[in-house]
mmCIF file of C-alpha atoms in Angstrom:
data_model
loop_
_atom_site.group_PDB
_atom_site.id
_atom_site.type_symbol
_atom_site.label_atom_id
_atom_site.label_comp_id
_atom_site.label_asym_id
_atom_site.label_seq_id
_atom_site.Cartn_x
_atom_site.Cartn_y
_atom_site.Cartn_z
ATOM 1 C CA MET P 191 -72.946 36.432 -16.152
ATOM 2 C CA LYS P 192 -70.428 36.163 -13.289
ATOM 3 C CA THR P 193 -70.352 32.387 -13.802
ATOM 4 C CA LEU P 194 -69.640 32.798 -17.488
ATOM 5 C CA ILE P 195 -66.789 35.268 -16.839
ATOM 6 C CA LYS P 196 -65.313 32.878 -14.256
ATOM 7 C CA MET P 197 -65.424 29.921 -16.642
ATOM 8 C CA SER P 198 -63.835 32.002 -19.454
ATOM 9 C CA PHE P 199 -61.060 33.042 -17.071
ATOM 10 C CA MET P 200 -60.278 29.409 -16.150
ATOM 11 C CA VAL P 201 -60.179 28.339 -19.788
ATOM 12 C CA MET P 202 -57.774 31.146 -20.580
ATOM 13 C CA ILE P 203 -55.447 30.137 -17.692
ATOM 14 C CA THR P 204 -55.444 26.506 -18.919
ATOM 15 C CA ILE P 205 -54.583 27.568 -22.485
ATOM 16 C CA ILE P 206 -51.749 29.790 -21.247
ATOM 17 C CA ALA P 207 -50.328 26.987 -19.077
ATOM 18 C CA PHE P 208 -50.487 24.474 -21.907
ATOM 19 C CA THR P 209 -48.831 26.934 -24.287
ATOM 20 C CA SER P 210 -46.102 27.697 -21.744
ATOM 21 C CA CYS P 211 -45.372 23.980 -21.302
ATOM 22 C CA LYS P 212 -45.032 23.520 -25.016
ATOM 23 C CA LYS P 213 -42.616 26.448 -25.265
ATOM 24 C CA ASP P 214 -40.338 24.902 -22.557
ATOM 25 C CA THR P 215 -40.199 21.514 -24.176
ATOM 26 C CA ARG P 216 -36.827 21.081 -25.920
ATOM 27 C CA ALA P 217 -34.185 18.340 -26.478
ATOM 28 C CA LEU P 218 -31.506 17.932 -23.819
ATOM 29 C CA ASP P 219 -28.094 19.062 -25.108
ATOM 30 C CA LEU P 220 -25.565 16.329 -24.311
ATOM 31 C CA THR P 221 -22.713 17.953 -26.172
ATOM 32 C CA VAL P 222 -19.469 17.629 -24.228
ATOM 33 C CA ALA P 223 -16.249 19.447 -24.912
ATOM 34 C CA PRO P 224 -13.159 17.477 -23.858
ATOM 35 C CA VAL P 225 -10.542 18.872 -21.532
ATOM 36 C CA THR P 226 -7.614 20.122 -23.624
ATOM 37 C CA THR P 227 -5.072 21.241 -21.043
ATOM 38 C CA LEU P 228 -3.621 19.338 -18.084
ATOM 39 C CA ASN P 229 -1.668 21.520 -15.640
ATOM 40 C CA ALA P 230 -0.354 19.459 -12.761
ATOM 41 C CA PRO P 231 1.425 17.262 -12.180
ATOM 42 C CA THR P 232 3.421 18.207 -15.229
ATOM 43 C CA ASP P 233 4.213 15.720 -17.904
ATOM 44 C CA ASN P 234 6.968 13.230 -16.834
ATOM 45 C CA ALA P 235 6.839 14.457 -13.245
ATOM 46 C CA SER P 236 8.530 12.135 -10.728
ATOM 47 C CA ILE P 237 7.089 11.345 -7.306
ATOM 48 C CA ASN P 238 8.875 9.323 -4.652
ATOM 49 C CA LEU P 239 5.820 7.931 -2.928
ATOM 50 C CA GLN P 240 5.481 8.099 0.879
ATOM 51 C CA PRO P 241 2.076 6.498 1.505
ATOM 52 C CA THR P 242 1.872 7.129 5.237
ATOM 53 C CA THR P 243 3.523 10.560 5.596
ATOM 54 C CA GLY P 244 3.600 12.262 2.189
ATOM 55 C CA PRO P 245 1.209 15.125 1.359
ATOM 56 C CA SER P 246 -1.670 14.621 -1.063
ATOM 57 C CA ILE P 247 -1.030 15.372 -4.707
ATOM 58 C CA VAL P 248 -3.374 17.819 -6.520
ATOM 59 C CA PHE P 249 -4.162 16.970 -10.124
ATOM 60 C CA ASN P 250 -5.610 19.956 -11.952
ATOM 61 C CA TRP P 251 -6.629 20.960 -15.463
ATOM 62 C CA ASN P 252 -8.413 23.718 -17.392
ATOM 63 C CA ALA P 253 -12.181 23.269 -17.176
ATOM 64 C CA SER P 254 -14.196 21.993 -20.128
ATOM 65 C CA THR P 255 -15.930 24.670 -22.203
ATOM 66 C CA THR P 256 -19.129 22.612 -22.065
ATOM 67 C CA GLN P 257 -22.238 24.549 -21.061
ATOM 68 C CA ASP P 258 -24.030 23.473 -17.899
ATOM 69 C CA LEU P 259 -22.831 21.087 -15.224
ATOM 70 C CA VAL P 260 -20.297 18.328 -16.090
ATOM 71 C CA LEU P 261 -18.497 15.704 -14.043
ATOM 72 C CA TYR P 262 -14.783 15.072 -14.075
ATOM 73 C CA GLU P 263 -12.795 11.901 -13.391
ATOM 74 C CA VAL P 264 -9.039 11.397 -13.400
ATOM 75 C CA ALA P 265 -8.294 8.194 -15.275
ATOM 76 C CA PHE P 266 -5.066 6.242 -14.793
ATOM 77 C CA ASP P 267 -3.630 3.631 -17.183
ATOM 78 C CA LYS P 268 -0.481 1.699 -17.803
ATOM 79 C CA ALA P 269 2.257 3.403 -19.730
ATOM 80 C CA GLY P 270 1.203 1.703 -22.979
ATOM 81 C CA GLY P 271 -2.567 1.966 -22.366
ATOM 82 C CA ASP P 272 -5.119 3.973 -24.329
ATOM 83 C CA PHE P 273 -7.602 4.550 -21.498
ATOM 84 C CA SER P 274 -10.174 2.282 -23.063
ATOM 85 C CA LYS P 275 -9.928 0.210 -19.888
ATOM 86 C CA PRO P 276 -8.191 2.430 -17.318
ATOM 87 C CA VAL P 277 -6.729 0.674 -14.284
ATOM 88 C CA TYR P 278 -8.410 3.160 -11.957
ATOM 89 C CA LYS P 279 -10.573 6.297 -11.978
ATOM 90 C CA VAL P 280 -10.914 8.984 -9.283
ATOM 91 C CA LEU P 281 -13.810 11.420 -9.111
ATOM 92 C CA SER P 282 -12.675 15.072 -8.957
ATOM 93 C CA ASP P 283 -13.055 17.232 -5.860
ATOM 94 C CA GLY P 284 -16.475 18.582 -4.943
ATOM 95 C CA SER P 285 -18.147 15.264 -5.830
ATOM 96 C CA GLY P 286 -16.868 15.501 -9.393
ATOM 97 C CA VAL P 287 -17.626 19.135 -10.304
ATOM 98 C CA GLN P 288 -14.272 20.808 -9.698
ATOM 99 C CA ALA P 289 -11.434 20.897 -12.247
ATOM 100 C CA GLN P 290 -9.022 19.272 -9.821
ATOM 101 C CA ALA P 291 -8.678 16.069 -7.852
ATOM 102 C CA THR P 292 -6.813 15.729 -4.546
ATOM 103 C CA ILE P 293 -5.310 12.222 -4.324
ATOM 104 C CA THR P 294 -3.363 10.823 -1.373
ATOM 105 C CA GLN P 295 -0.013 9.171 -1.875
ATOM 106 C CA LYS P 296 -1.543 6.055 -0.312
ATOM 107 C CA GLN P 297 -4.061 5.996 -3.164
ATOM 108 C CA LEU P 298 -1.301 6.614 -5.712
ATOM 109 C CA ASN P 299 0.707 3.758 -4.302
ATOM 110 C CA ALA P 300 -2.285 1.436 -4.771
ATOM 111 C CA ILE P 301 -2.866 2.768 -8.281
ATOM 112 C CA ALA P 302 0.807 2.205 -9.167
ATOM 113 C CA SER P 303 0.472 -1.348 -7.977
ATOM 114 C CA MET P 304 -2.586 -1.837 -10.217
ATOM 115 C CA ALA P 305 -0.541 -0.473 -13.100
ATOM 116 C CA GLY P 306 2.084 -3.164 -12.540
ATOM 117 C CA ILE P 307 4.731 -1.141 -10.716
ATOM 118 C CA ALA P 308 6.297 -3.437 -8.143
ATOM 119 C CA ALA P 309 7.193 -2.433 -4.605
ATOM 120 C CA SER P 310 10.665 -0.929 -4.164
ATOM 121 C CA SER P 311 10.837 -0.018 -7.837
ATOM 122 C CA THR P 312 10.177 2.865 -10.217
ATOM 123 C CA GLY P 313 7.740 2.786 -13.115
ATOM 124 C CA SER P 314 5.538 4.883 -15.338
ATOM 125 C CA LEU P 315 1.816 5.346 -15.748
ATOM 126 C CA LYS P 316 -0.368 7.826 -17.560
ATOM 127 C CA TRP P 317 -3.221 10.036 -16.441
ATOM 128 C CA ALA P 318 -5.936 11.862 -18.337
ATOM 129 C CA VAL P 319 -9.310 13.451 -17.536
ATOM 130 C CA ILE P 320 -12.717 12.152 -18.505
ATOM 131 C CA VAL P 321 -15.528 14.791 -18.668
ATOM 132 C CA SER P 322 -19.086 13.637 -18.888
ATOM 133 C CA LYS P 323 -22.675 14.889 -18.979
ATOM 134 C CA ALA P 324 -25.419 12.317 -18.605
ATOM 135 C CA THR P 325 -24.376 9.340 -20.759
ATOM 136 C CA ASN P 326 -21.933 11.245 -22.928
ATOM 137 C CA ALA P 327 -18.231 11.190 -21.922
ATOM 138 C CA LYS P 328 -15.112 12.481 -23.563
ATOM 139 C CA LEU P 329 -11.429 11.739 -22.804
ATOM 140 C CA SER P 330 -9.066 14.691 -22.636
ATOM 141 C CA THR P 331 -7.145 15.382 -25.825
ATOM 142 C CA THR P 332 -3.849 14.979 -23.996
ATOM 143 C CA SER P 333 -2.426 12.831 -21.212
ATOM 144 C CA HIS P 334 0.550 13.158 -18.866
ATOM 145 C CA THR P 335 3.066 10.532 -17.798
ATOM 146 C CA LEU P 336 3.979 10.051 -14.140
ATOM 147 C CA GLN P 337 7.172 8.474 -12.899
ATOM 148 C CA LEU P 338 6.328 6.824 -9.559
ATOM 149 C CA THR P 339 8.802 5.236 -7.138
ATOM 150 C CA ARG P 340 7.085 2.886 -4.764
ATOM 151 C CA PRO P 341 8.394 2.032 -1.287
ATOM 152 C CA ALA P 342 8.769 -1.480 0.020
ATOM 153 C CA GLY P 343 5.508 -2.900 1.276
ATOM 154 C CA PHE P 344 2.040 -3.613 -0.042
ATOM 155 C CA ALA P 345 -0.128 -0.967 -1.634
ATOM 156 C CA VAL P 346 -3.356 -2.444 -0.371
ATOM 157 C CA LEU P 347 -3.237 -3.137 3.363
ATOM 158 C CA PRO P 348 -5.668 -5.671 4.854
ATOM 159 C CA ASP P 349 -7.724 -4.827 7.915
ATOM 160 C CA SER P 350 -7.177 -8.328 9.319
ATOM 161 C CA LEU P 351 -4.466 -10.947 9.225
ATOM 162 C CA TYR P 352 -4.536 -14.628 10.178
ATOM 163 C CA LEU P 353 -2.035 -17.482 10.681
ATOM 164 C CA THR P 354 -2.871 -20.920 9.206
ATOM 165 C CA GLY P 355 -1.033 -24.107 8.350
ATOM 166 C CA SER P 356 0.276 -27.395 9.716
ATOM 167 C CA ALA P 357 2.925 -25.595 11.806
ATOM 168 C CA THR P 358 0.302 -23.596 13.721
ATOM 169 C CA GLU P 359 -1.793 -24.320 16.823
ATOM 170 C CA HIS P 360 -5.049 -24.522 14.854
ATOM 171 C CA GLY P 361 -3.878 -26.519 11.818
ATOM 172 C CA THR P 362 -4.655 -26.184 8.164
ATOM 173 C CA ASP P 363 -8.393 -25.308 8.324
ATOM 174 C CA ALA P 364 -8.536 -21.685 7.222
ATOM 175 C CA ALA P 365 -11.813 -21.245 9.072
ATOM 176 C CA LYS P 366 -9.881 -21.861 12.322
ATOM 177 C CA ALA P 367 -6.968 -19.631 11.460
ATOM 178 C CA ILE P 368 -5.474 -17.619 14.334
ATOM 179 C CA ALA P 369 -6.123 -13.891 14.222
ATOM 180 C CA PHE P 370 -3.313 -11.392 14.649
ATOM 181 C CA LYS P 371 -3.688 -8.274 16.789
ATOM 182 C CA LYS P 372 -3.730 -5.144 14.601
ATOM 183 C CA THR P 373 -1.592 -2.428 16.220
ATOM 184 C CA ALA P 374 -1.583 0.095 13.359
ATOM 185 C CA ASP P 375 -2.529 0.272 9.666
ATOM 186 C CA GLY P 376 -0.794 -2.706 8.050
ATOM 187 C CA VAL P 377 0.986 -3.643 11.289
ATOM 188 C CA PHE P 378 0.066 -6.861 13.163
ATOM 189 C CA GLU P 379 1.376 -8.929 16.064
ATOM 190 C CA LEU P 380 0.767 -12.421 17.378
ATOM 191 C CA TYR P 381 2.147 -14.474 20.274
ATOM 192 C CA THR P 382 1.858 -18.163 19.354
ATOM 193 C CA SER P 383 3.739 -21.446 19.098
ATOM 194 C CA LEU P 384 5.073 -22.977 15.917
ATOM 195 C CA GLN P 385 5.952 -26.628 15.333
ATOM 196 C CA ALA P 386 7.522 -28.490 12.421
ATOM 197 C CA GLY P 387 5.386 -27.919 9.304
ATOM 198 C CA THR P 388 4.391 -24.971 7.118
ATOM 199 C CA TYR P 389 2.369 -21.846 7.637
ATOM 200 C CA SER P 390 0.976 -18.904 5.659
ATOM 201 C CA LEU P 391 -0.632 -15.552 6.427
ATOM 202 C CA ILE P 392 -4.099 -14.824 5.013
ATOM 203 C CA ASP P 393 -6.266 -11.717 5.104
ATOM 204 C CA LYS P 394 -9.600 -13.550 5.632
ATOM 205 C CA THR P 395 -10.893 -16.972 6.639
ATOM 206 C CA THR P 396 -13.618 -17.315 4.028
ATOM 207 C CA GLY P 397 -13.759 -17.093 0.238
ATOM 208 C CA THR P 398 -10.484 -16.566 -1.607
ATOM 209 C CA PRO P 399 -8.043 -14.823 0.720
ATOM 210 C CA THR P 400 -4.889 -12.970 -0.216
ATOM 211 C CA THR P 401 -2.010 -15.097 0.938
ATOM 212 C CA TYR P 402 1.393 -13.925 2.210
ATOM 213 C CA SER P 403 4.483 -15.782 3.435
ATOM 214 C CA ILE P 404 7.614 -14.886 5.337
ATOM 215 C CA GLN P 405 11.027 -15.303 3.704
ATOM 216 C CA ASN P 406 14.287 -15.543 5.689
ATOM 217 C CA ASN P 407 12.480 -14.391 8.827
ATOM 218 C CA ILE P 408 12.607 -10.792 7.606
ATOM 219 C CA ASN P 409 10.564 -10.282 4.396
ATOM 220 C CA VAL P 410 6.860 -10.705 3.607
ATOM 221 C CA VAL P 411 5.955 -11.688 0.070
ATOM 222 C CA LEU P 412 2.741 -12.497 -1.753
ATOM 223 C CA ASN P 413 1.691 -16.175 -1.963
ATOM 224 C CA GLY P 414 3.669 -19.191 -0.810
ATOM 225 C CA SER P 415 4.256 -20.638 2.627
ATOM 226 C CA THR P 416 6.993 -20.755 5.269
ATOM 227 C CA THR P 417 8.570 -23.977 6.474
ATOM 228 C CA VAL P 418 9.310 -24.593 10.151
ATOM 229 C CA THR P 419 11.808 -27.207 11.296
ATOM 230 C CA GLY P 420 12.953 -28.254 14.768
ATOM 231 C CA ASN P 421 11.204 -28.318 18.072
ATOM 232 C CA ASN P 422 8.003 -26.559 19.083
ATOM 233 C CA ALA P 423 8.693 -23.016 20.285
ATOM 234 C CA VAL P 424 6.749 -19.871 21.198
ATOM 235 C CA TYR P 425 7.231 -16.711 19.071
ATOM 236 C CA ARG P 426 6.123 -13.150 18.805
ATOM 237 C CA ILE P 427 5.421 -12.765 15.104
ATOM 238 C CA SER P 428 5.566 -9.084 14.115
ATOM 239 C CA ILE P 429 4.344 -8.140 10.641
ATOM 240 C CA ASP P 430 4.592 -4.732 8.986
ATOM 241 C CA LEU P 431 3.002 -4.837 5.569
ATOM 242 C CA THR P 432 3.716 -1.159 4.978
ATOM 243 C CA ASN P 433 7.343 -2.146 4.317
ATOM 244 C CA ALA P 434 6.911 -5.896 3.776
ATOM 245 C CA ALA P 435 8.828 -6.659 6.947
ATOM 246 C CA ALA P 436 8.604 -9.579 9.392
ATOM 247 C CA THR P 437 10.308 -10.169 12.733
ATOM 248 C CA LEU P 438 10.122 -13.507 14.582
ATOM 249 C CA THR P 439 11.198 -13.263 18.206
ATOM 250 C CA GLN P 440 11.333 -16.455 20.257
ATOM 251 C CA ILE P 441 9.804 -16.184 23.733
ATOM 252 C CA VAL P 442 12.244 -18.372 25.633
ATOM 253 C CA SER P 443 10.569 -17.919 29.053
ATOM 254 C CA VAL P 444 8.134 -15.765 31.029
ATOM 255 C CA GLY P 445 9.250 -15.278 34.629
ATOM 256 C CA PHE P 446 7.208 -13.999 37.609
ATOM 257 C CA TRP P 447 9.632 -11.488 39.188
ATOM 258 C CA SER P 448 9.290 -10.452 42.868
ATOM 259 C CA ALA P 449 10.395 -6.917 43.506
ATOM 260 C CA PRO P 450 11.240 -7.239 47.264
ATOM 261 C CA ASP P 451 13.169 -10.434 46.611
ATOM 262 C CA GLY P 452 14.722 -9.086 43.455
ATOM 263 C CA LYS P 453 14.436 -12.411 41.625
ATOM 264 C CA ILE P 454 12.208 -14.656 39.571
ATOM 265 C CA TRP P 455 9.987 -16.832 41.737
ATOM 266 C CA PHE P 456 8.882 -19.135 38.920
ATOM 267 C CA THR P 457 8.447 -19.387 35.164
ATOM 268 C CA LEU P 458 5.031 -19.766 33.596
ATOM 269 C CA PRO P 459 4.513 -22.656 31.114
ATOM 270 C CA TYR P 460 3.029 -21.731 27.768
ATOM 271 C CA ILE P 461 -0.490 -23.284 27.561
ATOM 272 C CA GLY P 462 -1.506 -22.237 24.059
ATOM 273 C CA ASN P 463 -3.763 -19.538 22.629
ATOM 274 C CA SER P 464 -1.207 -16.778 23.474
ATOM 275 C CA GLN P 465 -1.274 -17.548 27.205
ATOM 276 C CA TRP P 466 1.147 -18.623 29.934
ATOM 277 C CA GLU P 467 -0.140 -20.052 33.201
ATOM 278 C CA LEU P 468 1.072 -21.666 36.374
ATOM 279 C CA ASP P 469 -1.632 -23.312 38.492
ATOM 280 C CA ASN P 470 -1.791 -24.109 42.200
ATOM 281 C CA TRP P 471 1.127 -21.954 43.304
ATOM 282 C CA PRO P 472 1.413 -21.619 47.134
ATOM 283 C CA LEU P 473 1.516 -17.818 47.457
ATOM 284 C CA VAL P 474 3.343 -16.222 50.373
ATOM 285 C CA ILE P 475 3.715 -12.445 50.238
ATOM 286 C CA PRO P 476 7.152 -11.336 51.543
ATOM 287 C CA GLN P 477 7.167 -9.608 54.936
ATOM 288 C CA GLU P 478 9.675 -6.749 55.032
ATOM 289 C CA SER P 479 10.530 -4.381 57.881
ATOM 290 C CA TYR P 480 8.079 -1.886 56.484
ATOM 291 C CA GLY P 481 5.355 -4.502 56.081
ATOM 292 C CA ALA P 482 4.066 -6.889 53.435
ATOM 293 C CA ASP P 483 5.433 -6.145 49.949
ATOM 294 C CA SER P 484 3.686 -7.951 47.043
ATOM 295 C CA ARG P 485 5.098 -5.918 44.196
ATOM 296 C CA TYR P 486 5.855 -7.912 41.081
ATOM 297 C CA LYS P 487 6.226 -7.782 37.291
ATOM 298 C CA TYR P 488 7.275 -10.146 34.532
ATOM 299 C CA GLN P 489 10.606 -10.801 32.889
ATOM 300 C CA PHE P 490 10.435 -12.111 29.359
ATOM 301 C CA THR P 491 13.567 -13.798 28.064
ATOM 302 C CA VAL P 492 13.575 -13.435 24.274
ATOM 303 C CA MET P 493 15.813 -14.510 21.453
ATOM 304 C CA ASN P 494 16.193 -12.982 17.970
ATOM 305 C CA SER P 495 16.697 -14.876 14.715
ATOM 306 C CA ALA P 496 20.484 -14.687 15.186
ATOM 307 C CA GLY P 497 20.196 -16.570 18.507
ATOM 308 C CA VAL P 498 21.022 -13.585 20.705
ATOM 309 C CA GLN P 499 19.042 -13.513 23.990
ATOM 310 C CA SER P 500 17.811 -10.396 25.799
ATOM 311 C CA THR P 501 15.194 -9.492 28.406
ATOM 312 C CA GLU P 502 11.982 -7.514 28.219
ATOM 313 C CA TRP P 503 10.052 -6.328 31.241
ATOM 314 C CA TYR P 504 6.244 -6.129 31.419
ATOM 315 C CA GLY P 505 4.435 -4.366 34.254
ATOM 316 C CA SER P 506 1.936 -1.705 35.165
ATOM 317 C CA ILE P 507 1.432 1.599 33.359
ATOM 318 C CA ASN P 508 1.737 3.275 36.769
ATOM 319 C CA SER P 509 5.080 3.722 38.504
ATOM 320 C CA ASP P 510 3.411 3.053 41.841
ATOM 321 C CA ASN P 511 0.178 1.277 42.683
ATOM 322 C CA PRO P 512 -2.090 0.766 45.709
ATOM 323 C CA ASP P 513 -3.040 -2.681 46.852
ATOM 324 C CA PRO P 514 -5.841 -4.027 44.642
ATOM 325 C CA SER P 515 -9.287 -4.920 46.017
ATOM 326 C CA SER P 516 -12.336 -6.781 44.824
ATOM 327 C CA THR P 517 -13.517 -3.596 43.097
ATOM 328 C CA THR P 518 -10.248 -2.773 41.290
ATOM 329 C CA PRO P 519 -10.894 -2.210 37.556
ATOM 330 C CA ALA P 520 -9.577 -4.680 34.993
ATOM 331 C CA SER P 521 -7.247 -1.992 33.609
ATOM 332 C CA TYR P 522 -5.142 -2.324 36.768
ATOM 333 C CA TRP P 523 -3.854 -5.637 35.387
ATOM 334 C CA TYR P 524 -3.061 -4.441 31.831
ATOM 335 C CA MET P 525 0.497 -5.334 30.759
ATOM 336 C CA TYR P 526 2.864 -2.673 29.342
ATOM 337 C CA LEU P 527 6.501 -2.768 28.300
ATOM 338 C CA VAL P 528 8.389 -1.142 31.171
ATOM 339 C CA ASP P 529 11.939 -0.682 32.414
ATOM 340 C CA ASN P 530 13.986 -3.000 34.650
ATOM 341 C CA SER P 531 13.829 -0.877 37.807
ATOM 342 C CA GLN P 532 13.311 -2.989 40.929
ATOM 343 C CA PHE P 533 10.321 -1.329 42.510
ATOM 344 C CA ASN P 534 8.698 0.835 39.820
ATOM 345 C CA PHE P 535 5.887 -0.095 37.421
ATOM 346 C CA CYS P 536 4.931 -3.118 39.494
ATOM 347 C CA PHE P 537 1.596 -4.792 40.112
ATOM 348 C CA LYS P 538 0.494 -5.755 43.651
ATOM 349 C CA ILE P 539 -1.256 -8.872 44.828
ATOM 350 C CA LEU P 540 -4.714 -8.844 46.393
ATOM 351 C CA PRO P 541 -3.888 -9.080 50.186
ATOM 352 C CA ALA P 542 -6.682 -11.633 50.731
ATOM 353 C CA ASP P 543 -4.829 -14.113 48.459
ATOM 354 C CA ASN P 544 -1.806 -14.338 50.785
ATOM 355 C CA ASN P 545 -1.023 -17.841 52.065
ATOM 356 C CA LYS P 546 -3.348 -19.464 49.526
ATOM 357 C CA ASN P 547 -2.816 -21.507 46.374
ATOM 358 C CA VAL P 548 -3.317 -19.406 43.254
ATOM 359 C CA ASN P 549 -3.301 -19.610 39.480
ATOM 360 C CA VAL P 550 -1.112 -17.025 37.709
ATOM 361 C CA ASN P 551 -2.016 -16.270 34.099
ATOM 362 C CA VAL P 552 -0.415 -13.987 31.473
ATOM 363 C CA ASN P 553 -2.726 -13.463 28.521
ATOM 364 C CA PHE P 554 -1.512 -11.953 25.278
ATOM 365 C CA SER P 555 -4.520 -13.056 23.229
ATOM 366 C CA PRO P 556 -4.989 -10.861 20.137
ATOM 367 C CA GLY P 557 -8.708 -10.327 20.773
ATOM 368 C CA LEU P 558 -8.131 -8.573 24.086
ATOM 369 C CA PRO P 559 -8.248 -4.729 24.208
ATOM 370 C CA ASN P 560 -4.971 -4.912 26.191
ATOM 371 C CA TYR P 561 -2.646 -7.737 27.152
ATOM 372 C CA ASN P 562 -3.142 -8.565 30.847
ATOM 373 C CA ASN P 563 -2.257 -10.802 33.791
ATOM 374 C CA THR P 564 -4.388 -12.306 36.552
ATOM 375 C CA ILE P 565 -3.843 -13.989 39.898
ATOM 376 C CA SER P 566 -6.859 -16.050 40.992
ATOM 377 C CA LEU P 567 -7.561 -18.587 43.716
ATOM 378 C CA HIS P 568 -6.939 -22.153 42.621
#
């Protein structure tokens, strides 16, 4: 009897469960109500873009009246576009669930570029909101126009930059292009020599790179190449893609400057690959009344594009240093731009190297964590 009751109970539970499942089975409602009101930025709003310093812009709208969870995207299109193929879409805040999207001015600058607005100019684009649930999506019933003024410079900044061409140390093979040192977003620097020929800047050494060229020694533009005439010379090439600027500074000479003597002992020849080196120098540390004084730094004689020469001083980050030893860290020899004071911010020579022939090297290779100098036995 107990067995029969138990079996009947199990059958009843199964029937209830099956019936409950049938009651919960229903078609998924994919109905989507479009957004009907855009709040900000207001229609025809004007924004003078400041990609690096400007605050983010909040786009917001009245939420869709659709039941259940929906996703929002802000769609951007050219002034004459219909959003059938928007130039860019941005998911709203909260991974797409909030009725607002916070967009940086850096992003807006890139979007403006995609919409055909050139650098250093003003143009219009439109924005609207796409609301979706599953595979069903609806465009807002209205759109707003934005007037955007772009700064000089490129909207999309590469992470890397390379120098290639017949005027360069590594020739025209892009795979062997010379890397720049990245000093900030969109800002690059390279110490190298240029000879008669042409060169370009590229953002990668494989595939199809974006190509840039320098015009009139001051502007960077897309595509093209730069022609070099005259004799081989060493330059510091400074590139700032955030404002499409270039500065070519010729490195006329690099001098080893002795602090106790107050003069340049010798100049270092440029040996290629961003380095200057003098080999087999007979080193004699000056003996002063207070003892041996090996303090030194480097005097760079540089020349701008107008032919005006000036000096730059490179030395230690410390205003005063102890004598180095065999255990002195590599950072002791890092090179920094310093003042022209006679005895401050100087390096010192390893005492054991006195009265020996040495090799003196200044290395501004872009792959180094810091530019440095070394004095080693020949």
